[in-house]
Coordinates of C-alpha atoms and ligand atoms in Angstrom, one line a residue:
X12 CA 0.0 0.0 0.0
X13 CA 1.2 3.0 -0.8
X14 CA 1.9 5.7 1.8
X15 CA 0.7 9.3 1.1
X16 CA 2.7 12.2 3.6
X17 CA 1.1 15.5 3.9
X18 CA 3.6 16.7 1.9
X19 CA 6.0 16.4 -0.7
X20 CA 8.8 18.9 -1.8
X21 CA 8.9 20.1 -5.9
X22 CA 11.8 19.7 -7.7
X23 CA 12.1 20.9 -11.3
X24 CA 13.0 18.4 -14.2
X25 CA 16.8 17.7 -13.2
X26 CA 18.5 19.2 -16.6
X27 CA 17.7 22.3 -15.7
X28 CA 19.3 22.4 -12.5
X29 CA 22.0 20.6 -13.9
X30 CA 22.8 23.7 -15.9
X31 CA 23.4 25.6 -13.1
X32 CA 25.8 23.0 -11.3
X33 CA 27.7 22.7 -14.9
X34 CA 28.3 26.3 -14.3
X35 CA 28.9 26.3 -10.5
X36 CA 31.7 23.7 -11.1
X37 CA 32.9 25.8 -13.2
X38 CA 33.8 28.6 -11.4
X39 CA 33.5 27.7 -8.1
X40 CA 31.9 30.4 -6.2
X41 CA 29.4 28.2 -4.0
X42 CA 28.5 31.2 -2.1
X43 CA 28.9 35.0 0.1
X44 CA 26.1 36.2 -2.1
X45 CA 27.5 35.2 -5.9
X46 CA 25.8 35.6 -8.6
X47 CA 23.0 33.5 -9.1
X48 CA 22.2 34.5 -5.5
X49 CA 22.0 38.2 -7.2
X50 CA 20.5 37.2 -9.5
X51 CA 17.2 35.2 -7.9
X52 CA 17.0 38.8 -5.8
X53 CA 16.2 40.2 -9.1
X54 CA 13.7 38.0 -10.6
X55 CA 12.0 37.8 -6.6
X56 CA 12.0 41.7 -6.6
X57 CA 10.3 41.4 -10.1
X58 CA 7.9 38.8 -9.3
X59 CA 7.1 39.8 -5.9
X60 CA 6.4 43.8 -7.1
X61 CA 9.1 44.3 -3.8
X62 CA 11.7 46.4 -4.0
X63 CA 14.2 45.7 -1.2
X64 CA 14.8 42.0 -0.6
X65 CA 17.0 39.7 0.2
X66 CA 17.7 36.1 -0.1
X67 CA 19.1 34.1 3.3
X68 CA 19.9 30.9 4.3
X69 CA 16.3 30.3 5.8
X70 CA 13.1 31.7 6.4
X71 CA 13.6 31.9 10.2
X72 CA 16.8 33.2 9.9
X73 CA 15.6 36.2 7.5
X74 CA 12.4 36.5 9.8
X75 CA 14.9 37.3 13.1
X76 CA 17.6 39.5 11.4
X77 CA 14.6 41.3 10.3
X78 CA 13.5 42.1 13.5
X79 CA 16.6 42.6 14.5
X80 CA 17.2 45.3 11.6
X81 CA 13.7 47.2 12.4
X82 CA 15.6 47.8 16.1
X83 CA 12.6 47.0 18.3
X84 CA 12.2 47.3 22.1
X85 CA 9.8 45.8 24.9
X86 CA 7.0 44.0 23.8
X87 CA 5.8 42.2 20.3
X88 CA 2.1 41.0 19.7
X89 CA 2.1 37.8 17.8
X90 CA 0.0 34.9 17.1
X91 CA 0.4 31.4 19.1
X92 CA -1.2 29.6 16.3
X93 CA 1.8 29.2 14.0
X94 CA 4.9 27.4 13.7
X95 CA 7.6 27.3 16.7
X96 CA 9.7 30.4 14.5
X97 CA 7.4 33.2 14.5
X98 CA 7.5 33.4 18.5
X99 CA 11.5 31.8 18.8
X100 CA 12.6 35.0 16.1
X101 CA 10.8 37.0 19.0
X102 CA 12.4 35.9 21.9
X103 CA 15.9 35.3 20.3
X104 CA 15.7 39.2 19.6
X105 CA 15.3 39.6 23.1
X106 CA 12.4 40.9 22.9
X107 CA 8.7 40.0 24.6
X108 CA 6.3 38.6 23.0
X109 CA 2.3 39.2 24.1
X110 CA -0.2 36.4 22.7
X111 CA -3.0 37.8 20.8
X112 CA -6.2 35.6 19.8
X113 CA -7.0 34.7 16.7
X114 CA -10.2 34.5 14.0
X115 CA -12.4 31.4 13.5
X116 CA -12.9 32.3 10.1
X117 CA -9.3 32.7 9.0
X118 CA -7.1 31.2 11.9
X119 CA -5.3 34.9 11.7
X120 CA -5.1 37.4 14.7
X121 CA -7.8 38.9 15.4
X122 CA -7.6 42.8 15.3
X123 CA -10.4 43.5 17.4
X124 CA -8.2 41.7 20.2
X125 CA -4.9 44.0 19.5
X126 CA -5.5 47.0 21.0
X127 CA -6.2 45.8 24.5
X128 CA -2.8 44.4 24.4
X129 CA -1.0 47.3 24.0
X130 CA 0.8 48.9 26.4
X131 CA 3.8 51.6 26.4
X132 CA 6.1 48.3 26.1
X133 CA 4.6 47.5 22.8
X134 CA 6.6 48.2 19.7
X135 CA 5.4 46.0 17.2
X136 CA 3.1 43.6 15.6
X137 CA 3.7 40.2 14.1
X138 CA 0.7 38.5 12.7
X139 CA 1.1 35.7 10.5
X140 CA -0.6 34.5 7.3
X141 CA -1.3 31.3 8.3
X142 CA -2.1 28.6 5.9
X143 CA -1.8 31.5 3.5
X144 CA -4.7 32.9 4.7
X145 CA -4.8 36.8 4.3
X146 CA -4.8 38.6 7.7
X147 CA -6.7 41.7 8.2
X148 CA -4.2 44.2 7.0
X149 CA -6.1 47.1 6.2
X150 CA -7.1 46.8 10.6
X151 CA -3.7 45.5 11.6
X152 CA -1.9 48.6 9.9
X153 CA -4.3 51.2 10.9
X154 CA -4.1 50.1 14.7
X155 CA -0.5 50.1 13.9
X156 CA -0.2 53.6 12.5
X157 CA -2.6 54.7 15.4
X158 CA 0.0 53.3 17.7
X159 CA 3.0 54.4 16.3
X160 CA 4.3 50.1 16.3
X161 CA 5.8 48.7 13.1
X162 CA 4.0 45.6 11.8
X163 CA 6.2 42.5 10.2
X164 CA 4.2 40.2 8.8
X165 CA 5.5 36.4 9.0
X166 CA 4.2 35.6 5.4
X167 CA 6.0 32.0 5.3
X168 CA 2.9 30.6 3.7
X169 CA 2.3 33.1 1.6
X170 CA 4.6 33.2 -1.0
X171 CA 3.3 34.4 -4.5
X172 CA -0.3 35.3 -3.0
X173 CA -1.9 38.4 -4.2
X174 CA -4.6 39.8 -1.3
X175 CA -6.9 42.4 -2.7
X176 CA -5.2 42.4 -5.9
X177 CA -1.4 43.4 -4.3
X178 CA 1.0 41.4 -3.6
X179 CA 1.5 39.3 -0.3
X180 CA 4.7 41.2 0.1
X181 CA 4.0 45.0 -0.2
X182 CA 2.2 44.9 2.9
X183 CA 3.5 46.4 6.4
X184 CA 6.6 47.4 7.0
X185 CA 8.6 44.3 6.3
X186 CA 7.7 40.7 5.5
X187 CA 9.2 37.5 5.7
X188 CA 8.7 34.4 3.3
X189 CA 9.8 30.8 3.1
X190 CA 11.7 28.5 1.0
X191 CA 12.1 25.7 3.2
X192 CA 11.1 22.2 1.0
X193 CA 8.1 22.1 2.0
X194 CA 6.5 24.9 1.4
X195 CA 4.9 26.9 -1.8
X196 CA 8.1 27.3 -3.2
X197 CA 11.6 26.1 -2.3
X198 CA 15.2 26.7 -2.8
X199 CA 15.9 23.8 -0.5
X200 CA 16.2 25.5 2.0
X201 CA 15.9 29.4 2.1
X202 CA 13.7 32.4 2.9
X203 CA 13.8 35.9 2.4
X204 CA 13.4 39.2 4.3
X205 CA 11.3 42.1 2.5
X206 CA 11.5 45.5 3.9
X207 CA 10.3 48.6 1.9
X208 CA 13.2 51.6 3.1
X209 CA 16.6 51.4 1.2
X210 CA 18.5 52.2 5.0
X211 CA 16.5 48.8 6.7
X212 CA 17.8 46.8 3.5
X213 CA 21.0 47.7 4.4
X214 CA 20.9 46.9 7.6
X215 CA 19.6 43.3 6.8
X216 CA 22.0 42.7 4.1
X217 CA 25.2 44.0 6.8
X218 CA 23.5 41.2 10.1
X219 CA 23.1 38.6 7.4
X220 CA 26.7 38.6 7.2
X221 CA 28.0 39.0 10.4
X222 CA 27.8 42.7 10.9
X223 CA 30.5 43.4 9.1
X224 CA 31.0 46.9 7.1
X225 CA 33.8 46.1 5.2
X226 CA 37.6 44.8 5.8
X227 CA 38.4 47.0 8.6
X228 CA 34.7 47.6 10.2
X229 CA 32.6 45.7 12.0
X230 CA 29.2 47.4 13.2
X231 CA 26.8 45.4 14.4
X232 CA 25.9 41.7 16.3
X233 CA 25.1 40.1 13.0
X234 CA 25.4 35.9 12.4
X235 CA 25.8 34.4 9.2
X236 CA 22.4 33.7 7.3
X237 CA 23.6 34.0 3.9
X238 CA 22.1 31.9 1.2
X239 CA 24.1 30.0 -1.2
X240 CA 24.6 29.2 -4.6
X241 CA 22.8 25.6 -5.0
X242 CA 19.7 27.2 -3.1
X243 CA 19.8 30.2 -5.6
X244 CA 20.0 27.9 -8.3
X245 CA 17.1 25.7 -7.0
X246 CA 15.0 28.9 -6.3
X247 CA 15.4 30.4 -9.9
X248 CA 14.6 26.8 -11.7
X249 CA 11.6 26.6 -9.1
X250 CA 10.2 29.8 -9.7
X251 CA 9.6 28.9 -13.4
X252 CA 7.3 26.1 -12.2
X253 CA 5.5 28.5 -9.4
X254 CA 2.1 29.6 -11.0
X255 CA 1.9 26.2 -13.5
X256 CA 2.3 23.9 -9.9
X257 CA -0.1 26.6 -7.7
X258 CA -2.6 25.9 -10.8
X259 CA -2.3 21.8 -9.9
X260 CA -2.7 22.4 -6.3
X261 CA -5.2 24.6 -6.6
X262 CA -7.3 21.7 -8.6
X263 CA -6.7 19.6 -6.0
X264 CA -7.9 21.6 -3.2
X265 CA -10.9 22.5 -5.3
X266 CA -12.3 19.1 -5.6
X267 CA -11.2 18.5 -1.7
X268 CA -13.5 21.2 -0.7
X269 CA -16.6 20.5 -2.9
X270 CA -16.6 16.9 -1.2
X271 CA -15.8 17.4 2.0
X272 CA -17.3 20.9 3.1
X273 CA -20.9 19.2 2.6
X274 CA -20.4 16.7 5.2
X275 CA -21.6 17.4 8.9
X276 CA -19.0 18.6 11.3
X277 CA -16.1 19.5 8.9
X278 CA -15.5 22.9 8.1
X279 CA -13.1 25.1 5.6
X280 CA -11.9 28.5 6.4
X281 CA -13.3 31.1 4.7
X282 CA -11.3 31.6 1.2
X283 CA -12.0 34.8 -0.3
X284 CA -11.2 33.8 -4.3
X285 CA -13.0 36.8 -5.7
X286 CA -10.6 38.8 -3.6
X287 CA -7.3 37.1 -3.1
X288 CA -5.2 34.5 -4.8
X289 CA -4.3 31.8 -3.0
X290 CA -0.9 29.9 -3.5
X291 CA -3.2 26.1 -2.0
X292 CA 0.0 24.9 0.2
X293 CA -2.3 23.9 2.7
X294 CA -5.7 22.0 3.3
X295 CA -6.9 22.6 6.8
X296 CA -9.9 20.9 7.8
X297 CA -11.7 21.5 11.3
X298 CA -13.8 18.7 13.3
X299 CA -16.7 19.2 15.5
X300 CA -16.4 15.9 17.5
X301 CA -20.4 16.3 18.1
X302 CA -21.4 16.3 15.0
X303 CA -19.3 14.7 12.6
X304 CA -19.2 11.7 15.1
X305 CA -15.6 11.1 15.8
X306 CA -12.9 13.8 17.2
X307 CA -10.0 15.6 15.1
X308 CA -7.6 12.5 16.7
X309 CA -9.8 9.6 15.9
X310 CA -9.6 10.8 12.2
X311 CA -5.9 11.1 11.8
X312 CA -5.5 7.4 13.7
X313 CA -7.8 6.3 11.2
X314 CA -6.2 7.8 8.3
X315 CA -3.1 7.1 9.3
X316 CA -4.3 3.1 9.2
X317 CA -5.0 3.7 5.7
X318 CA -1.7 5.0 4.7
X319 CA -2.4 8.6 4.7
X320 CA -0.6 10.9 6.9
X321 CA -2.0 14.4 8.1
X322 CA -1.4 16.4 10.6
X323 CA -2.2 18.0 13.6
X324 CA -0.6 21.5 12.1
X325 CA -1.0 23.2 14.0
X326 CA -1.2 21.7 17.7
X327 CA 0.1 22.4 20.0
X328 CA -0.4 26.3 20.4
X329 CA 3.0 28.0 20.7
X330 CA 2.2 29.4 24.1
X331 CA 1.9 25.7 25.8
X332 CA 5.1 24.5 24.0
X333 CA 7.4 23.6 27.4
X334 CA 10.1 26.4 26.4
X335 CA 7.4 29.1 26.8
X336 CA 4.5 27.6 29.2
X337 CA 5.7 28.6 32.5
X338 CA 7.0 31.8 30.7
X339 CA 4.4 34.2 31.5
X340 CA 4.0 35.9 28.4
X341 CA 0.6 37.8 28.4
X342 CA -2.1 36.7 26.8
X343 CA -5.6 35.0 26.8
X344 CA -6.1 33.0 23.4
X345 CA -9.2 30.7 24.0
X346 CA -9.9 30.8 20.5
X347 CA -6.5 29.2 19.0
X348 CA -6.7 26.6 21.7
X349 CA -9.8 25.3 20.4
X350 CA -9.0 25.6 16.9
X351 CA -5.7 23.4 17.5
X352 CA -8.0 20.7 18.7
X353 CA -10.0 20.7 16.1
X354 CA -7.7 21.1 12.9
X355 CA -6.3 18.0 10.3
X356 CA -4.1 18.9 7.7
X357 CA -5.1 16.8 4.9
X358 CA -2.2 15.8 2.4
X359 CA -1.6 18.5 -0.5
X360 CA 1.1 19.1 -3.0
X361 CA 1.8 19.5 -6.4
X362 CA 2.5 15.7 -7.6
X363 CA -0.4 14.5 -5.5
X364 CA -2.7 12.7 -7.8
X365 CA -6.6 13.3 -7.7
X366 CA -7.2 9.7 -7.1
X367 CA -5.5 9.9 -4.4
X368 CA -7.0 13.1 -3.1
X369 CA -10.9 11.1 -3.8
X370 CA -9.4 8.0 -1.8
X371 CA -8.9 10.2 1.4
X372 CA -12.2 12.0 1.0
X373 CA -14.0 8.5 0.7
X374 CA -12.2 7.5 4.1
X375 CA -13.3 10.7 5.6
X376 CA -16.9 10.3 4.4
X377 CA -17.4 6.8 5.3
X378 CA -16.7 7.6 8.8
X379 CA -19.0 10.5 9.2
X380 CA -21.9 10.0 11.9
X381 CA -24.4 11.7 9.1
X382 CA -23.7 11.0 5.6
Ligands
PLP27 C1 8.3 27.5 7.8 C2 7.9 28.6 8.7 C3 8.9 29.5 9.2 C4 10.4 29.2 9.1 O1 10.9 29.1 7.9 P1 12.1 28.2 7.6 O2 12.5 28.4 6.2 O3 11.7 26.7 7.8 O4 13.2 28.6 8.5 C5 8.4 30.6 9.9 N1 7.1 30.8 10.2 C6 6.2 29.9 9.7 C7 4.7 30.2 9.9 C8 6.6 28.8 9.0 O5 5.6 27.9 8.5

C-alpha cells in the first residue's frame, strides 16, 4: 500500500538544475552572495512587485535579522497559532512577545483583540498569514499607525499570493517568506526578508553577514544567514514552475472542498477567491467531534491506518510549548486553543494525484456520523 505524507517537496526536471551545477563547477563560487544569488533577488524583486529583498539561508533566519534590523524594544504582539519560528525569532531578539487571539474564520489574529494588548512596552506587531490565509491588514496597519508600532508580517505561507489584488509582500513594514522544501516554493532551504526603506535593507543585508561593514569595520551583532549558490540555483529553476504547480494544487484543493465541506461537522476556512489569490499549500480541515461523530484524533489514527498521513498543524499552540508555558508571556487565546484541537491537515502538493485526493475523501466520508 502506498503511503501518502502531507507533503512532498517540488523539484524541477533535473537538466535544468543541472545547468546551473555545470556552471557552478565551473567557477566555483558556491556562495557570500554570488551571482545567481543576485540574481534570484532580481527576478524575486520582479515577481514579488518588492523592491528591497534579500535572499538568506532560511526563512527563520531572514524573519529574526529582520527584526533585528527594524531595532525593536519591549513587547511584540504575535499569534500562538503558527509554527515554533514566528515566536523563537521573537524571543531570540530579546524581545517580549504578548499572545494575541486569533479568528475562526481565517485562523489569523484577530484585530479587534490588539488593541487591549498594548501597552507603552509595545513596539510591534507580528501577525502571521497562516495557511496563507490573508490577515486583516487594512485593521492591523491602521491600529499600527494609530500606535506608532511597526508591523512585520510572517508571510511564510504566503509566498506568491496576491490579497486584494497586491501582492503578499508590499504589505506592512517588512515581510518574511519561506523557502524551506516544503513549502509553496523552495530553494531547499531558504527564505527571504522584504523590507520597503533602502536604510532597513541595508541593515539586513550588513547582520546577514556577520555585521561586518567592510575589511576594517565591523558594526553590528550580526550571524551568518547567507544563502548560497545551490539554493539560488534551486530557487530560480523553481520559480519557473510556481504559477503552473499553484494551478495543480489549486485543482486539488478545489475538488477536496466541494466533497468534504458538505459533510456534517467539517469545516473550511473562509477563502475569499473573488478577492485574493491563494498559493493552495495547505488544506486545513476542522472537526466538531459532536457532529461529525468522531474527534480531530480519531480521524488522523484512522487515516493514518490507511496510509495517509496528516497532521495535527497546528497543535500544540505556541504558548503551551514547554520552552514558553511557565513563561508568562501575556495573553488569553481561547480561541487558538480550540481551533488546534479541532484542525487536520489533509495531504496536498503538487505531484499529489486526484485519485489519491478522492481515496482520502472517501475515508473521511465513510466515517461520518451523518452522511
Ligand atoms: C516554515 C515557517 C517558518 C520558518 O521558515 P524556515 O524556512 O523553515 O526557517 C516561519 N514561520 C512559519 C509560519 C513557517 O511555517
Amino acid at each position: 500500500m502506498e503511503e501518502i505524507f502531507v507533503t512532498k517537496p517540488v523539484l524541477p526536471p533535473m537538466e535544468e538544475y543541472m545547468k546551473y551545477l555545470q556552471d557552478i563547477w565551473e567557477t566555483h563560487n558556491l556562495t557570500n552572495v554570488g551571482k545567481y544569488t543576485r540574481l534570484f533577488m532580481l527576478e524575486l524583486m520582479d515577481f514579488l512587485s518588492a523592491k528591497h529583498v534579500l535572499p538568506m539561508c532560511n526563512g527563520h533566519m531572514a524573519l529574526e535579522m529582520t527584526l533585528q534590523a527594524m531595532e525593536l524594544k519591549g513587547e511584540v504582539i504575535t499569534t500562538p497559532f503558527t509554527f515554533a519560528s514566528t515566536t523563537h525569532a521573537i524571543v531570540r531578539n530579546g524581545l517580549t512577545p504578548v499572545f494575541c487571539d486569533i479568528r475562526e474564520s481565517d485562523c489569523t489574529m484577530d484585530p479587534d483583540k490588539i488593541e487591549s494588548l498594548i501597552t507603552d512596552k509595545t513596539s510591534a506587531i507580528v501577525p502571521v498569514h497562516v495557511y496563507g490565509m490573508p490577515c486583516d491588514v487594512e485593521k492591523i496597519e491602521a491600529i499600527a499607525k494609530k500606535h506608532n508600532l511597526k508591523v512585520i508580517y510572517d508571510a511564510a505561507h504566503a509566498f506568491g499570493e496576491k490579497f486584494n489584488g497586491k501582492s503578499s509582500a508590499k504589505y506592512g513594514d517588512a515581510c518574511m517568506f519561506s523557502f524551506h522544501a516544503t513549502k509553496a516554493f523552495n530553494s531547499i532551504e531558504g527564505g527571504l526578508s522584504v523590507v520597503h526603506d533602502t536604510a532597513t535593507l541595508t541593515k539586513v543585508y550588513q547582520l546577514h553577514n556577520f555585521g561586518i561593514m567592510d575589511e576594517e569595520h565591523v558594526e553590528f551583532v550580526g550571524a551568518n544567514a547567507k544563502m548560497n549558490e545551490f539554493q539560488a540555483a534551486m530557487g530560480l529553476c523553481n520559480l519557473k514552475h510556481f504559477e503552473e504547480n499553484r494551478l495543480k494544487r489549486k485543482d486539488l484543493f478545489t475538488y477536496y472542498r466541494q466533497r468534504l465541506s458538505d459533510i456534517k461537522g467539517i469545516r473550511f476556512l473562509d477563502y475569499d477567491e473573488v478577492r485574493n489569490e491563494f498559493n493552495y499549500t495547505y488544506c486545513p480541515i476542522f472537526i466538531d467531534k459532536e457532529t461529525y461523530g468522531m474527534d480531530r484524533n480519531e480521524l488522523f489514527e484512522i487515516l493514518s491506518y490507511n496510509h495517509v498521513h496528516s497532521r495535527k498543524y497546528f497543535y500544540p499552540i505556541v504558548n503551551e510549548f514547554n520552552c514558553y508555558k511557565d513563561a508568562g508571556f501575556r495573553g488569553e487565546t481561547p480561541i487558538a486553543k480550540k481551533l488546534s484541537e479541532e484542525v487536520l491537515t489533509l495531504p496536498l502538493y503538487t505531484d499529489l494525484r486526484l485519485d489519491q485526493v478522492k481515496m482520502i475523501c472517501d475515508i473521511i466520508e465513510a466515517n461520518a456520523k451523518t452522511k
